[in-house]
PDB file of C-alpha atoms in Angstrom:
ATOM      1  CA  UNK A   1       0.000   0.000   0.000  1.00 41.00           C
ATOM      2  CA  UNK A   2       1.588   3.415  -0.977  1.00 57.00           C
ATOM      3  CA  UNK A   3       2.163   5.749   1.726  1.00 88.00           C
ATOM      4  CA  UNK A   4       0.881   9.089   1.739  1.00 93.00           C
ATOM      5  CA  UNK A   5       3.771  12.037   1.429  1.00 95.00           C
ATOM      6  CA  UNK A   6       4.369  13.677   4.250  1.00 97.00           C
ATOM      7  CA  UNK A   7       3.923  16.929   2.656  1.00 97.00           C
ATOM      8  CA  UNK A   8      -0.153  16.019   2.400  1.00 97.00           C
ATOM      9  CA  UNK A   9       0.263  15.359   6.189  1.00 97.00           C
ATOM     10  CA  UNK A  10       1.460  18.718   6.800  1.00 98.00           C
ATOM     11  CA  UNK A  11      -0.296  20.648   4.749  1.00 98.00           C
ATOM     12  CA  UNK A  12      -3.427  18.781   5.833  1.00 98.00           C
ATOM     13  CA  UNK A  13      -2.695  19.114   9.680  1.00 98.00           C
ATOM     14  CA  UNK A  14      -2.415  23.172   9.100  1.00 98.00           C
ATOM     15  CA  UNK A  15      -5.617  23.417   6.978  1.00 98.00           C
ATOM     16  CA  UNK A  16      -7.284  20.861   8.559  1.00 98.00           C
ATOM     17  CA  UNK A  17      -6.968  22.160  12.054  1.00 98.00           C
ATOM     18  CA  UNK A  18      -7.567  25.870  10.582  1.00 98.00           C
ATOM     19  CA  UNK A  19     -10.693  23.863   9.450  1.00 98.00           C
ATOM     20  CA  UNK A  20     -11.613  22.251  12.595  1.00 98.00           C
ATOM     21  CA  UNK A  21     -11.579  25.158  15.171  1.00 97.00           C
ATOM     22  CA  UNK A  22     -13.248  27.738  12.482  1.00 97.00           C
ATOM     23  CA  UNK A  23     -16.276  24.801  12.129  1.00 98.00           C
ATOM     24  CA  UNK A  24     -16.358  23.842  15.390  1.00 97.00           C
ATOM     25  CA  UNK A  25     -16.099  27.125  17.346  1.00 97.00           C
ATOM     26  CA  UNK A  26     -13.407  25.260  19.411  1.00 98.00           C
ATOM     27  CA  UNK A  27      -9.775  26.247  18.658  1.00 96.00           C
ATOM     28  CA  UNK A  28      -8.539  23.266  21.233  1.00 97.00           C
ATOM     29  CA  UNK A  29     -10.237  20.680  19.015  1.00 98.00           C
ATOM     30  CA  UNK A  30      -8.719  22.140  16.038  1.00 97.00           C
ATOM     31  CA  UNK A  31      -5.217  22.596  18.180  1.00 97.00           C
ATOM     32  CA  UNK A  32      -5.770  18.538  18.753  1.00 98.00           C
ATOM     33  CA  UNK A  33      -6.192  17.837  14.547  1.00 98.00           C
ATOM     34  CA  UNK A  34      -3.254  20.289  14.163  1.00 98.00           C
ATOM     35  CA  UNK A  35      -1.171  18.347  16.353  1.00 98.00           C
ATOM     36  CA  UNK A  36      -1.930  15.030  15.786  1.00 98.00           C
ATOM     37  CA  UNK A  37      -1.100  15.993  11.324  1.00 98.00           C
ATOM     38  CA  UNK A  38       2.257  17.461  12.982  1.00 98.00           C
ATOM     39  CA  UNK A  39       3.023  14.315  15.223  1.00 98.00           C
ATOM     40  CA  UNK A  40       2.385  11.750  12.108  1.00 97.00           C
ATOM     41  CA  UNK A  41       4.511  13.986   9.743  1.00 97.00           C
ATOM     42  CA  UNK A  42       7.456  14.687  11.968  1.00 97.00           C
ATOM     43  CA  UNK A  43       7.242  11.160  12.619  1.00 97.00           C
ATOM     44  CA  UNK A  44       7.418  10.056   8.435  1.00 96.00           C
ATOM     45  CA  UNK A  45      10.549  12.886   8.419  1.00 96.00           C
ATOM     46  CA  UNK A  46      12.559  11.555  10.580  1.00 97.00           C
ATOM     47  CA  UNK A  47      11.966   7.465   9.487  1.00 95.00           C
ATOM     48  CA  UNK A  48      12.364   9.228   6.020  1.00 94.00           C
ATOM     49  CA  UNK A  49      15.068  11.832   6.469  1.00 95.00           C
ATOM     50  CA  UNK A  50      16.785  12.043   9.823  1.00 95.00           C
ATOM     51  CA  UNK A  51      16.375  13.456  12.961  1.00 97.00           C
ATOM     52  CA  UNK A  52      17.452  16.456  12.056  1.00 98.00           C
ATOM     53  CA  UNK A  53      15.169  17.345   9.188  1.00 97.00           C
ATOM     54  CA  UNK A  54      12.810  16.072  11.214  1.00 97.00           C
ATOM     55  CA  UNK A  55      13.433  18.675  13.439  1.00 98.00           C
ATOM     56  CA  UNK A  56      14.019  21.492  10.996  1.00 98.00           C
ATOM     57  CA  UNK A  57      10.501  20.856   8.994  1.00 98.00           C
ATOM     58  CA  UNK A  58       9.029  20.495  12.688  1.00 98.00           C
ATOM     59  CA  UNK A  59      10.053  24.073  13.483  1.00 98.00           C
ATOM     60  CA  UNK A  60       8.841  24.828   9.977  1.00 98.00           C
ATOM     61  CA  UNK A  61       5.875  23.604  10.479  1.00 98.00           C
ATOM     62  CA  UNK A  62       5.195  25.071  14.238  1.00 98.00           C
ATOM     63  CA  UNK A  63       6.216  28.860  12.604  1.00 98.00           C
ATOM     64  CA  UNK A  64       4.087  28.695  10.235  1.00 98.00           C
ATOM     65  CA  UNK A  65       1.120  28.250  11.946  1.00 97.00           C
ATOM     66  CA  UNK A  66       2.480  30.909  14.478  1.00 97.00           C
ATOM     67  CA  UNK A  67       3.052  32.830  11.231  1.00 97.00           C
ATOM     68  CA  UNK A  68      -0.661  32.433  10.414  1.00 97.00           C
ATOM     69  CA  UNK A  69      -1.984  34.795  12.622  1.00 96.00           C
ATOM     70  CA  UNK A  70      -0.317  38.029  11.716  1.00 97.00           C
ATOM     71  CA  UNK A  71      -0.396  37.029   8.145  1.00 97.00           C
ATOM     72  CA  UNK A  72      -4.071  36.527   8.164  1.00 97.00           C
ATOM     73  CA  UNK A  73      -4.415  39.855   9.085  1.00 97.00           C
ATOM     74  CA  UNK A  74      -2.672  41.324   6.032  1.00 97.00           C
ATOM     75  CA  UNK A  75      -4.458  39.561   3.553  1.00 98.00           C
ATOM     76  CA  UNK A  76      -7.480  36.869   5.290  1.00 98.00           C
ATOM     77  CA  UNK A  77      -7.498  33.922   7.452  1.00 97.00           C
ATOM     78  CA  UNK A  78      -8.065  31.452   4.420  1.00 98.00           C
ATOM     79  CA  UNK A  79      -5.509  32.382   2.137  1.00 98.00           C
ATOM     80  CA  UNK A  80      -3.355  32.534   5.030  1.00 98.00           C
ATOM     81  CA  UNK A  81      -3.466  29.623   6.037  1.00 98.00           C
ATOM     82  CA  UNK A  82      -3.292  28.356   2.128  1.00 98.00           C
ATOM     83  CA  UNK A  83      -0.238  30.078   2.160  1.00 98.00           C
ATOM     84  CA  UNK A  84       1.917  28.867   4.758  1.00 98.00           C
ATOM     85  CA  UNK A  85       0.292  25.174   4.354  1.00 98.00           C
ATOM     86  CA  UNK A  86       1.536  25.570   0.830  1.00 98.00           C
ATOM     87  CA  UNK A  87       5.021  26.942   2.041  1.00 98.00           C
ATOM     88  CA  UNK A  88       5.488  23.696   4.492  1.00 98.00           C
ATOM     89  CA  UNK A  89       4.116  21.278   2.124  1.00 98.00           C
ATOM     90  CA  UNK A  90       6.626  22.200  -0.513  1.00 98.00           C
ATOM     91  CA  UNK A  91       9.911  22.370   2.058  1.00 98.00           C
ATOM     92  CA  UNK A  92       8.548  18.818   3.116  1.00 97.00           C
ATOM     93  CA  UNK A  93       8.158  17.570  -0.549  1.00 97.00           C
ATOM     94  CA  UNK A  94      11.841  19.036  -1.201  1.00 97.00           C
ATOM     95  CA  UNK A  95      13.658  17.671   2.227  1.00 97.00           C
ATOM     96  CA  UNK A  96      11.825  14.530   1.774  1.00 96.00           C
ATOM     97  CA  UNK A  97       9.189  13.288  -0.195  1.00 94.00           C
ATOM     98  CA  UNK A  98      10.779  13.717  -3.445  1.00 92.00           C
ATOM     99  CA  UNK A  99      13.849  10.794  -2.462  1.00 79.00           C
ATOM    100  CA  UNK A 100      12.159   8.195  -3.538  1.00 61.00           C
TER     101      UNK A 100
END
């Protein structure tokens, strides 16, 4: 069975928990789908990659959802979040997914 890339994991864990706590009116339920994508993708980087890309996309991936919030301001929550899902996904697929 083909594993999914780990770049879908993150990407998914920052929209989906955007997702989540917008739908749900309860940010700690979407902080719990944010976390959980980020636990499952740092854990593919570093079987993957090594421990330390695993820890650089993991601080990668933690900024950018800190970067989120000021961001949204400038130009909406949605694209925002597009944005820096987009930006994580990509230095994922780069540092890892595309060794094959």
């Amino acid at each position: 069975m083909a594993r999914v890339p780990t770049a879908v994991i993150a990407a998914t864990g920052l929209v989906g928990g955007y997702a989540t706590a917008r739908w749900t009116k309860k940010r700690p339920l979407g902080g719990v789908a944010l976390a959980v994508a980020g636990a499952v993708a740092a854990k593919g980087w570093q079987e993957k990659a090594g421990s330390a890309t695993a820890a650089a996309l993991s601080g990668a991936y933690v900024a950018a959802f800190a970067g989120s919030h000021p961001l949204a301001k400038k130009i909406g929550a949605w694209p925002s979040v597009f944005a820096v899902a987009g930006g994580v996904a990509l230095a994922s697929w780069v540092a890892v997914d595309r060794r094959k």
